[in-house]
PDB file of C-alpha atoms and ligand atoms in Angstrom:
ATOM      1  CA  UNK A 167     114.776  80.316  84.355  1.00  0.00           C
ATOM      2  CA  UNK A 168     112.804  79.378  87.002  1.00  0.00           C
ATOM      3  CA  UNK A 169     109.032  77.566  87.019  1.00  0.00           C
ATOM      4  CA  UNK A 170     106.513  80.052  87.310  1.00  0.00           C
ATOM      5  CA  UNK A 171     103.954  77.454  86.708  1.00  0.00           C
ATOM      6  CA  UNK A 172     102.889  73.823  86.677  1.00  0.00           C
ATOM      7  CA  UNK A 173     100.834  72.156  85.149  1.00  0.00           C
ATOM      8  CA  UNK A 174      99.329  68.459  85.624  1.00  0.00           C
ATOM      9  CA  UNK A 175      99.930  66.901  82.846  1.00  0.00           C
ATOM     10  CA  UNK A 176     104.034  67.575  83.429  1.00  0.00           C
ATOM     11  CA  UNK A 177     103.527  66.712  87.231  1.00  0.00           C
ATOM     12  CA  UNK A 178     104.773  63.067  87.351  1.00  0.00           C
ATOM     13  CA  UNK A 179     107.882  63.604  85.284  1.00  0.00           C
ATOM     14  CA  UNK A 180     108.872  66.641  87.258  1.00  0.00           C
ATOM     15  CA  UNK A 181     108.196  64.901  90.717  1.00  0.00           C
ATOM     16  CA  UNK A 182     110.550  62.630  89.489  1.00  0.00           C
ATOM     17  CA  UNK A 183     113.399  64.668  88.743  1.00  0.00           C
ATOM     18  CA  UNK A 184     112.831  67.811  91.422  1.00  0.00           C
ATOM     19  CA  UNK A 185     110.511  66.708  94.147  1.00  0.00           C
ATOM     20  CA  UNK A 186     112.698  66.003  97.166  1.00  0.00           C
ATOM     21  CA  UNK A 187     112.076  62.635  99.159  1.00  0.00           C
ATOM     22  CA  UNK A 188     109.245  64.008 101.705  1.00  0.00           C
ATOM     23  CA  UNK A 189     107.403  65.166  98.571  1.00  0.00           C
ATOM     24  CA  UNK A 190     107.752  62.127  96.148  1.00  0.00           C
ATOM     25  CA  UNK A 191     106.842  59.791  99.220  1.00  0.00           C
ATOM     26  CA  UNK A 192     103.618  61.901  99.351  1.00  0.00           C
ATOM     27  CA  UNK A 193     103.105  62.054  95.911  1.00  0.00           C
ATOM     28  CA  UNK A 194     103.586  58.030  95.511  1.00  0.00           C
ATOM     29  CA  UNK A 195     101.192  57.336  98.311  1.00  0.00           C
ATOM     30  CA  UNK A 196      98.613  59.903  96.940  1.00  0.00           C
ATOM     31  CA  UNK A 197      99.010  57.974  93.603  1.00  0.00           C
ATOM     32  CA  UNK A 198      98.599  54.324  95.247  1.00  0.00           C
ATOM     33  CA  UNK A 199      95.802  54.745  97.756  1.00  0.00           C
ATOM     34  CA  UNK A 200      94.170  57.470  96.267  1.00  0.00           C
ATOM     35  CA  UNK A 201      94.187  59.345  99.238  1.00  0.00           C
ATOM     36  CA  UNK A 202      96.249  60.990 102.184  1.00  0.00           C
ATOM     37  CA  UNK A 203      95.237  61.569 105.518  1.00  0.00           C
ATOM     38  CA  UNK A 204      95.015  65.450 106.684  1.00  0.00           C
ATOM     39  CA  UNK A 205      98.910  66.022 107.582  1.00  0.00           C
ATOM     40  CA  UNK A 206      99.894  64.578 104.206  1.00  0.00           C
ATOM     41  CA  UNK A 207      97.430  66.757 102.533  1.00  0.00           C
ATOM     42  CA  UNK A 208      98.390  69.674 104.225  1.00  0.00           C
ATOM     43  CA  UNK A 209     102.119  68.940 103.224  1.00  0.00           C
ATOM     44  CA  UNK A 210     101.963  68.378  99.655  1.00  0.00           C
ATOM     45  CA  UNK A 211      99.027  70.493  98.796  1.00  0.00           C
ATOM     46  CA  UNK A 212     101.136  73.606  99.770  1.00  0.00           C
ATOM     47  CA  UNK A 213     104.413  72.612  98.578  1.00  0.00           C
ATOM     48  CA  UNK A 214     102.363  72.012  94.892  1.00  0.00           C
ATOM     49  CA  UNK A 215     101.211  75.793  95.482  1.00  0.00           C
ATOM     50  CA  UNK A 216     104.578  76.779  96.016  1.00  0.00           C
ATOM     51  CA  UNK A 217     105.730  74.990  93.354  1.00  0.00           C
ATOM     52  CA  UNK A 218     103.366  77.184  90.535  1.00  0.00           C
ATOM     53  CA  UNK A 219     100.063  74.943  90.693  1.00  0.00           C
ATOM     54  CA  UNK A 220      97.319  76.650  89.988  1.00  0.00           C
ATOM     55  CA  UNK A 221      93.913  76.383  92.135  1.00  0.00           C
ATOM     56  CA  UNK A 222      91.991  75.049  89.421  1.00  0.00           C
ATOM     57  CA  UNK A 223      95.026  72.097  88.778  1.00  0.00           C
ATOM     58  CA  UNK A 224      95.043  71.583  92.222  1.00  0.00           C
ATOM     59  CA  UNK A 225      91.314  70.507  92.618  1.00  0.00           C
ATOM     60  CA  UNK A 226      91.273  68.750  89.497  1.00  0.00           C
ATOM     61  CA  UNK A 227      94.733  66.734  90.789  1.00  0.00           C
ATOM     62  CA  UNK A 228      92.939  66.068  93.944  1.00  0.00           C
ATOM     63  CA  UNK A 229      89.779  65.103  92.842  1.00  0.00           C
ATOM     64  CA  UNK A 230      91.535  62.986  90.197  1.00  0.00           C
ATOM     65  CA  UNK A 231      92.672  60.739  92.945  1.00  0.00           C
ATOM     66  CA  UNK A 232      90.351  61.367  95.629  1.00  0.00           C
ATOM     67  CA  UNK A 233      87.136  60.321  93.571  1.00  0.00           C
ATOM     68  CA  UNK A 234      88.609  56.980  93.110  1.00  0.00           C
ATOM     69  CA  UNK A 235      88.497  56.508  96.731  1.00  0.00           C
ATOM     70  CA  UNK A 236      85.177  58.043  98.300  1.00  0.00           C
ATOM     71  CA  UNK A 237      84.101  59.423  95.322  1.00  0.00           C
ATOM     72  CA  UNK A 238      83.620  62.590  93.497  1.00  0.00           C
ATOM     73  CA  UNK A 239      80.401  64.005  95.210  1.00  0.00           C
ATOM     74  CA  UNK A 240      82.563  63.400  98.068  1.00  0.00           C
ATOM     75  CA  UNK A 241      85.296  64.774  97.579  1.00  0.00           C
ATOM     76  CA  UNK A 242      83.197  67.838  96.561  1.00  0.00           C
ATOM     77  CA  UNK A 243      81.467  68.026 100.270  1.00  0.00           C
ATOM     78  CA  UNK A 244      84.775  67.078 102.426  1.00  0.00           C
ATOM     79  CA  UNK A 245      88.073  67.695 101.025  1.00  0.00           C
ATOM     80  CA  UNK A 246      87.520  70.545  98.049  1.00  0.00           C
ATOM     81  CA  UNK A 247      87.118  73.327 100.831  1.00  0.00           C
ATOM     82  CA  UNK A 248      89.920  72.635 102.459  1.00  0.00           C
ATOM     83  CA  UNK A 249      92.253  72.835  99.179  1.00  0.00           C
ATOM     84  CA  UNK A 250      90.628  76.305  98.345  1.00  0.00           C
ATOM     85  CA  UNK A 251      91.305  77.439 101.994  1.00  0.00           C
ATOM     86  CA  UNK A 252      95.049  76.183 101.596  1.00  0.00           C
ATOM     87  CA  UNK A 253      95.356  79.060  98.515  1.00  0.00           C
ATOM     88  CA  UNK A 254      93.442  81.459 100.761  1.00  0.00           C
ATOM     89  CA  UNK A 255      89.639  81.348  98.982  1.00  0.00           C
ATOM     90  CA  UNK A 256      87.705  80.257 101.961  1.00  0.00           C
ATOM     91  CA  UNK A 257      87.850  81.249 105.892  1.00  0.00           C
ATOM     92  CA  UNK A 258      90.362  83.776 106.747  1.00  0.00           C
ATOM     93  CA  UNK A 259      91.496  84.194 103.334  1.00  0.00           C
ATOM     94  CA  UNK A 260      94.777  84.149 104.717  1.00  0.00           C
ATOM     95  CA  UNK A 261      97.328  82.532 102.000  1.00  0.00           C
ATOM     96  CA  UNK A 262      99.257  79.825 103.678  1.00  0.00           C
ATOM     97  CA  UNK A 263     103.195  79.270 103.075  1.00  0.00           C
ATOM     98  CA  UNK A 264     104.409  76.499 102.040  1.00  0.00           C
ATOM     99  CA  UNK A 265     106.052  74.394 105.345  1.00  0.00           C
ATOM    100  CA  UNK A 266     109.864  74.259 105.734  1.00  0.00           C
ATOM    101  CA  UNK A 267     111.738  71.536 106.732  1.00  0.00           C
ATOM    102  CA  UNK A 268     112.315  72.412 110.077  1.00  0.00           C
ATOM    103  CA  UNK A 269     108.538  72.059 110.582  1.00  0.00           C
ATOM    104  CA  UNK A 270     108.401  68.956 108.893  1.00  0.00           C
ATOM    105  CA  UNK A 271     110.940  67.492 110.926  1.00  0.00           C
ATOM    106  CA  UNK A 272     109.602  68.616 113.638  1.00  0.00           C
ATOM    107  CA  UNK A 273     106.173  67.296 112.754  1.00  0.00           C
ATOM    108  CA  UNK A 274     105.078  63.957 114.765  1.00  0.00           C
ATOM    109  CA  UNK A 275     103.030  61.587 111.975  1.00  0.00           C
ATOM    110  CA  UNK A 276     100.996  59.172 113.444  1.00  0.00           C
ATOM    111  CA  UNK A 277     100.160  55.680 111.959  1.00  0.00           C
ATOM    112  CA  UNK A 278      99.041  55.670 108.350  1.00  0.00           C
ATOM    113  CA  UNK A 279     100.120  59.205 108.053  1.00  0.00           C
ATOM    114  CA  UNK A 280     102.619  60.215 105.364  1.00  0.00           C
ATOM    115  CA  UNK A 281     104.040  63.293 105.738  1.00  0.00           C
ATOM    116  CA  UNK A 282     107.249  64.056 107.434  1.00  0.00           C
ATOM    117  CA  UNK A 283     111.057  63.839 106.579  1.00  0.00           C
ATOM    118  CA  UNK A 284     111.819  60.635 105.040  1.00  0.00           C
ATOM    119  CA  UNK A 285     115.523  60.913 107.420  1.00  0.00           C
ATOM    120  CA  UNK A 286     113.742  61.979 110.348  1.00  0.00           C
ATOM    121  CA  UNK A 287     110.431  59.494 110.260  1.00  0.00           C
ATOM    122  CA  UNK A 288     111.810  56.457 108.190  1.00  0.00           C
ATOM    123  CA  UNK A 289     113.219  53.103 109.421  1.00  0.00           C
ATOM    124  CA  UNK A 290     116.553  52.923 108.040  1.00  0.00           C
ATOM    125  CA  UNK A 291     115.533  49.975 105.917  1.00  0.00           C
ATOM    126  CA  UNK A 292     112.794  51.730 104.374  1.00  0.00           C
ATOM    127  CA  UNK A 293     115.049  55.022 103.889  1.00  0.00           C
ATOM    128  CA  UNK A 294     117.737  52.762 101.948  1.00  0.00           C
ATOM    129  CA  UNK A 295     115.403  51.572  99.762  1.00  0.00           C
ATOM    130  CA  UNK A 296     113.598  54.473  99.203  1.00  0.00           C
ATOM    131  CA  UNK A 297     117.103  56.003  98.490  1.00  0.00           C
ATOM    132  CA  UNK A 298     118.155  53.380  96.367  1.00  0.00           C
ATOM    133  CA  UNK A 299     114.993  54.446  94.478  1.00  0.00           C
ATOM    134  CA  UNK A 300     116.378  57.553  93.428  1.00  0.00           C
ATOM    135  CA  UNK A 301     119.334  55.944  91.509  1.00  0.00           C
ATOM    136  CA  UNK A 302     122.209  56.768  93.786  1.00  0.00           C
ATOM    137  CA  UNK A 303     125.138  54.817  94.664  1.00  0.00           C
ATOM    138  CA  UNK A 304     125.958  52.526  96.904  1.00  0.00           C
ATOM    139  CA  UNK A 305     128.582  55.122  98.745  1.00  0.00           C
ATOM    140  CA  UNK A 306     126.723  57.840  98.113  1.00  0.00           C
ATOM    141  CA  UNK A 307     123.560  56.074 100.227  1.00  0.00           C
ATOM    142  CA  UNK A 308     126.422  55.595 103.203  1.00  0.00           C
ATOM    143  CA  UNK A 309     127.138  59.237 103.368  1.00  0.00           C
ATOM    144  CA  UNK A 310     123.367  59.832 104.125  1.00  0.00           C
ATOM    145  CA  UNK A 311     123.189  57.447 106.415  1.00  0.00           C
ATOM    146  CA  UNK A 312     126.348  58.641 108.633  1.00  0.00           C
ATOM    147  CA  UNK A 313     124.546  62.082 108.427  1.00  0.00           C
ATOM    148  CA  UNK A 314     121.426  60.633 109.565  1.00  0.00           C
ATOM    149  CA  UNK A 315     123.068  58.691 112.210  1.00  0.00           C
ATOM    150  CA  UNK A 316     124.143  61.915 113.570  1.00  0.00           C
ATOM    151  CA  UNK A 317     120.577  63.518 113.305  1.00  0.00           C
ATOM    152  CA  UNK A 318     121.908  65.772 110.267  1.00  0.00           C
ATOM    153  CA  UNK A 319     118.511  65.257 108.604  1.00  0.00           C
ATOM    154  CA  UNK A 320     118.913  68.403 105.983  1.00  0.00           C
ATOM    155  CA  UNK A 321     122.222  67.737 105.142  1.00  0.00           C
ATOM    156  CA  UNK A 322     121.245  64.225 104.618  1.00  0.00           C
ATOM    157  CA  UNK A 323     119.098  65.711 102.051  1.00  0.00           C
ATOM    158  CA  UNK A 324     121.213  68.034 100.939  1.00  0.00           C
ATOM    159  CA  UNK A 325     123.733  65.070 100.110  1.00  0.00           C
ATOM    160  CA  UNK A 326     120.873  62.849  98.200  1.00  0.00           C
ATOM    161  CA  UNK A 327     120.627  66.039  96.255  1.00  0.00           C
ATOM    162  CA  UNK A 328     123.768  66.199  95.262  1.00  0.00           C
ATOM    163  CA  UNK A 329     124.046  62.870  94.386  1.00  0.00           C
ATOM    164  CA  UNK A 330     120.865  62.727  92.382  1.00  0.00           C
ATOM    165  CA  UNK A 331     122.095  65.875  90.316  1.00  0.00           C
ATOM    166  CA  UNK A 332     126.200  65.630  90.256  1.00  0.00           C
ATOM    167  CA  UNK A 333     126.889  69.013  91.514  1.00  0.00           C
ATOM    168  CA  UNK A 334     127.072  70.544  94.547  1.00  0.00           C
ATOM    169  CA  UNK A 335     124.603  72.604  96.793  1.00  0.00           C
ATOM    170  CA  UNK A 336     126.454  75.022  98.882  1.00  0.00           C
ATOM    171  CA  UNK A 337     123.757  76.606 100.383  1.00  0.00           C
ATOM    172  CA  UNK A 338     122.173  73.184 102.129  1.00  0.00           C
ATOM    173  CA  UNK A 339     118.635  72.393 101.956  1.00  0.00           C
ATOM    174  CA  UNK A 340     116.198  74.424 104.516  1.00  0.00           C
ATOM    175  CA  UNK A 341     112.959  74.369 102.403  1.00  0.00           C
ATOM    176  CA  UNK A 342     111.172  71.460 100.216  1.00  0.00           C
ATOM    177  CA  UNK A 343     110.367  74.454  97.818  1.00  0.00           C
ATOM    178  CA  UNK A 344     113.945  75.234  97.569  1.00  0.00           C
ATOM    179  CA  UNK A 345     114.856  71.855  96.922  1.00  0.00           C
ATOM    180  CA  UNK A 346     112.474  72.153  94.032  1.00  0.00           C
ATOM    181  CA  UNK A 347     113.681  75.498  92.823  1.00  0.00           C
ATOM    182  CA  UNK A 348     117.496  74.921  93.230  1.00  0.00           C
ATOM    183  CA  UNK A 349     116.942  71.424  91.334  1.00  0.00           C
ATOM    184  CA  UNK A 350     114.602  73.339  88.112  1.00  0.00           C
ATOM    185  CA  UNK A 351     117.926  75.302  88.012  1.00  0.00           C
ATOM    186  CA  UNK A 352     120.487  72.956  87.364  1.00  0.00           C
ATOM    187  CA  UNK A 353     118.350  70.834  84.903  1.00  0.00           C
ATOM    188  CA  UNK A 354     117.712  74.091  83.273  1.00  0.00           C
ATOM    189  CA  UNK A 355     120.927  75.017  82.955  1.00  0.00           C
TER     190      UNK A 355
HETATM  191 FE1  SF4 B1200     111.865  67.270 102.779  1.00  0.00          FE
HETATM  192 FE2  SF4 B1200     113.438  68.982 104.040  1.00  0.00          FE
HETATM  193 FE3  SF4 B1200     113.335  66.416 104.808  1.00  0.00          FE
HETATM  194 FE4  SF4 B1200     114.507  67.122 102.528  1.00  0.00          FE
HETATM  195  S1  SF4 B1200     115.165  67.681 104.619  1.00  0.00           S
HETATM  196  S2  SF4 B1200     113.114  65.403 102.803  1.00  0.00           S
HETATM  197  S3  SF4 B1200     113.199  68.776 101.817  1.00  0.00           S
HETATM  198  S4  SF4 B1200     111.679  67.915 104.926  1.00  0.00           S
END
């Protein structure tokens, strides 16, 4: 059975258990400093659409953390717009896809930005940790490495997400939103 919808309240525990790394790096950040500059936004505002969250969860998640930073009036004027235009209520109307990881690789963040791929855009000390976060071994953490090393960056991920679910993922990992589906399915299961 797959997710059809999300809602905040189950958000945390499921970023924990499905969210691949570029998405629970967002997530924690968003959580810490209450904010995310526009690429981060961008990143894990569509991925959470793609993942079943609703417009109305979305601006109430945002503004949740947001208003602690510049406020709610704020966040009302400068960043609510932006989240409706993401699920195609404002502008163009056009409703945006979630990005692949191909374009997130590809992506160039600046300083202070967030988004990315944790194996393309991380230091390898930061990676480790971060991998070492998710509760995978010691050998398992060398096997992503080597693939990094060699610029592998999806099947880097596609090995942490074996690890972090014991079974194996023939198909690879080519989308954050697949990650997020494919993992829903084995917990499911
Ligand atoms: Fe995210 Fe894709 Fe990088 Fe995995 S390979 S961390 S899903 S961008």
């Amino acid at each position: 059975r797959e997710v059809a919808e999300i809602s905040i309240k189950d958000i945390d525990q499921i970023g924990k258990s499905s969210f691949p790394l570029c998405m629970r790096h967002l997530f924690e950040k968003l959580r810490e400093d209450h904010h995310l500059k526009h690429g981060g936004r961008m990143q894990l505002g569509l991925f959470l659409k793609g993942v079943g969250l609703k417009l109305e969860d979305a601006l109430a998640f945002w503004k949740a953390e947001f208003s602690q930073r510049v406020g709610s009036e704020r966040f009302d004027k400068e960043y609510a717009y932006s989240i409706r235009h993401n699920y195609g209520r404002e502008g163009k109307r056009t409703d945006y896809t979630p990005y692949s990881c191909q374009k997130i690789i590809t992506s160039a963040p600046g300083v202070g930005d967030h988004h990315g791929c944790p194996y393309r855009h991380f230091s390898e000390e930061n990676l480790r940790a971060a991998l070492g976060k998710m509760g995978i071994s010691n050998r398992a953490v060398e096997d992503v490495m080597d693939k990094v090393r060699n610029r592998h960056y999806q099947l880097a991920c596609t090995l942490t997400f074996e690890a972090v679910h014991g079974t194996s993922c023939d198909a690879g990992i080519n989308h954050p939103n697949q990650y997020f589906s494919d993992s829903q399915k084995v917990l499911q299961s």
